[in-house]
C-alpha positions as CSV (number, residue, x, y, z in Angstrom):
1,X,16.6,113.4,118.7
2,X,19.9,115.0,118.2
3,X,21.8,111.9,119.2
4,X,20.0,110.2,116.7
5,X,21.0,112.7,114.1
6,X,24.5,112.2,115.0
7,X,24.8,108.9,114.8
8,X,23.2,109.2,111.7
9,X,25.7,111.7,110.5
10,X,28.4,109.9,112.0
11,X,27.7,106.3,110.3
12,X,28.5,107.5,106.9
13,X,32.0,108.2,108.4
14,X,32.4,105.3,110.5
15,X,31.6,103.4,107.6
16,X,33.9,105.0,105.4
17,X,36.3,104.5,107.7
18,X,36.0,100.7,108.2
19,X,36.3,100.3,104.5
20,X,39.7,102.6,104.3
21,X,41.1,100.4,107.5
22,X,39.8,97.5,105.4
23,X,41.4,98.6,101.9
24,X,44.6,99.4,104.2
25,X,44.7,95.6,105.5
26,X,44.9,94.2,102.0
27,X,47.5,96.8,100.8
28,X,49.2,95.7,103.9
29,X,48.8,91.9,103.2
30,X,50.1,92.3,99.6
31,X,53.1,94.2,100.5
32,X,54.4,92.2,103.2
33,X,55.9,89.8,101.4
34,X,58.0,92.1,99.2
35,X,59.2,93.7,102.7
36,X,60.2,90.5,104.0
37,X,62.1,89.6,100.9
38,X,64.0,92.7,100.7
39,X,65.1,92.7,104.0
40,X,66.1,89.2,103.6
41,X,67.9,90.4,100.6
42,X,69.4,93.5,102.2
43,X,70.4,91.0,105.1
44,X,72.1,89.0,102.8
45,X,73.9,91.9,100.9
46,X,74.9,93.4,104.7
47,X,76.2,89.9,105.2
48,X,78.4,89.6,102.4
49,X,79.8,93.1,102.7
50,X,80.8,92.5,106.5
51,X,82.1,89.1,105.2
52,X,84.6,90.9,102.7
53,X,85.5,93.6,104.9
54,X,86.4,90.9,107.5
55,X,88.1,88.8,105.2
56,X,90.3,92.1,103.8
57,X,91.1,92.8,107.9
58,X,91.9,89.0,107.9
59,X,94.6,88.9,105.1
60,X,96.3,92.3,106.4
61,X,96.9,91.2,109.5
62,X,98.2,87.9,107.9
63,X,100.6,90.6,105.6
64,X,101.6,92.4,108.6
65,X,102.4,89.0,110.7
66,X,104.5,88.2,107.8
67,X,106.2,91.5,107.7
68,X,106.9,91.5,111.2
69,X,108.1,87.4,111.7
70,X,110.3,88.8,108.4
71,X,111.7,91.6,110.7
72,X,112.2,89.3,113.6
73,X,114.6,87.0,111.5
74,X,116.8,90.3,110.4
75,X,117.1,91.4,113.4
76,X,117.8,87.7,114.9
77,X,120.3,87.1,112.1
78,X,122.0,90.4,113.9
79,X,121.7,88.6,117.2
80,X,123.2,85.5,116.2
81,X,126.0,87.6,114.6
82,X,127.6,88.0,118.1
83,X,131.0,86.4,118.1
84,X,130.9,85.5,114.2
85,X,133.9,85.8,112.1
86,X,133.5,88.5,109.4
87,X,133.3,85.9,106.6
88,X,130.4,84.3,108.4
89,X,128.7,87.9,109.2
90,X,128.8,88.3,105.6
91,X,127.5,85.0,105.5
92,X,124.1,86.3,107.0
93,X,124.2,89.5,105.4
94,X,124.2,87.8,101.9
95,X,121.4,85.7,103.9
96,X,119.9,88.1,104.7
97,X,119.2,90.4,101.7
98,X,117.8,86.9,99.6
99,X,114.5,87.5,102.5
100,X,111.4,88.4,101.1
101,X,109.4,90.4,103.3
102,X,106.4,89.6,101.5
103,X,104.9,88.5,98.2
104,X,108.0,88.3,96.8
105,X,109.2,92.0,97.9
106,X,112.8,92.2,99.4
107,X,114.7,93.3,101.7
108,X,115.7,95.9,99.5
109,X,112.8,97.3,99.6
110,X,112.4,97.2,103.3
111,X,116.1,99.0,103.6
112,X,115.3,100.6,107.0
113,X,114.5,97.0,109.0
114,X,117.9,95.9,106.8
115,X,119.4,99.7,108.5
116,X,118.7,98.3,111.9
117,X,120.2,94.8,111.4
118,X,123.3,96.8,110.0
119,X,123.2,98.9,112.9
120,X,122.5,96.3,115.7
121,X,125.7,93.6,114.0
122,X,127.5,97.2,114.1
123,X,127.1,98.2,117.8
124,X,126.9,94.4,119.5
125,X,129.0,92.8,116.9
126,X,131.9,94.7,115.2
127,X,133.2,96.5,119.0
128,X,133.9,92.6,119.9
129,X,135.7,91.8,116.9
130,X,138.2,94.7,117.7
């Protein structure tokens, strides 16, 4: 007798219960598809920012390979300066100033990598000439 009392007591819960887990299920149905389209979304907005930050790495490291090869033909010019007469020294300095380092900014403006093509045509160049 007091088993069947419990389950008597027990199947209003139960039964309450199955119709929460039930009113749960639909909830869940409806809002699945928002949740899948959001996160679609947010993937696509994740996408794109990694996309720009890439590309932003991706065009400074074009800048600074530009800088640099820039650099490289100063300090070349200096190079090639060894054994030059002084007219063609000034030649490549003249040259050399016209550079631009990058979107249109000159040499100039980049007076230290211009201070170490002076310096190099000064220590391998000008002791020959004497």
């Amino acid at each position: 007798e007091v088993e069947k009392s419990r389950k008597e007591y027990k199947a209003d819960a139960l039964a309450y219960g199955k119709r929460i887990d039930t009113e749960a299920k639909r909830v869940f149905s409806l809002l699945s598809p928002i949740e899948d389209h959001l996160k679609g979304e947010e993937s696509k907005i994740t996408d794109e920012k990694d996309r720009i930050r890439e590309e932003k790495a991706r065009v400074e490291r074009e800048r600074v390979e530009r800088i640099q090869q820039s650099i490289i033909t100063i300090q070349q010019n200096a190079v090639d300066a060894v054994g030059k007469t002084a007219e063609e020294i000034q030649v490549t300095l003249d040259y050399l100033t016209t550079i631009k380092i990058c979107y249109g900014v000159g040499v100039d403006q980049f007076t230290w990598a211009l201070i170490i093509a002076w310096d190099m045509l000064q220590v391998w160049v000008y002791p020959i000439m004497i």
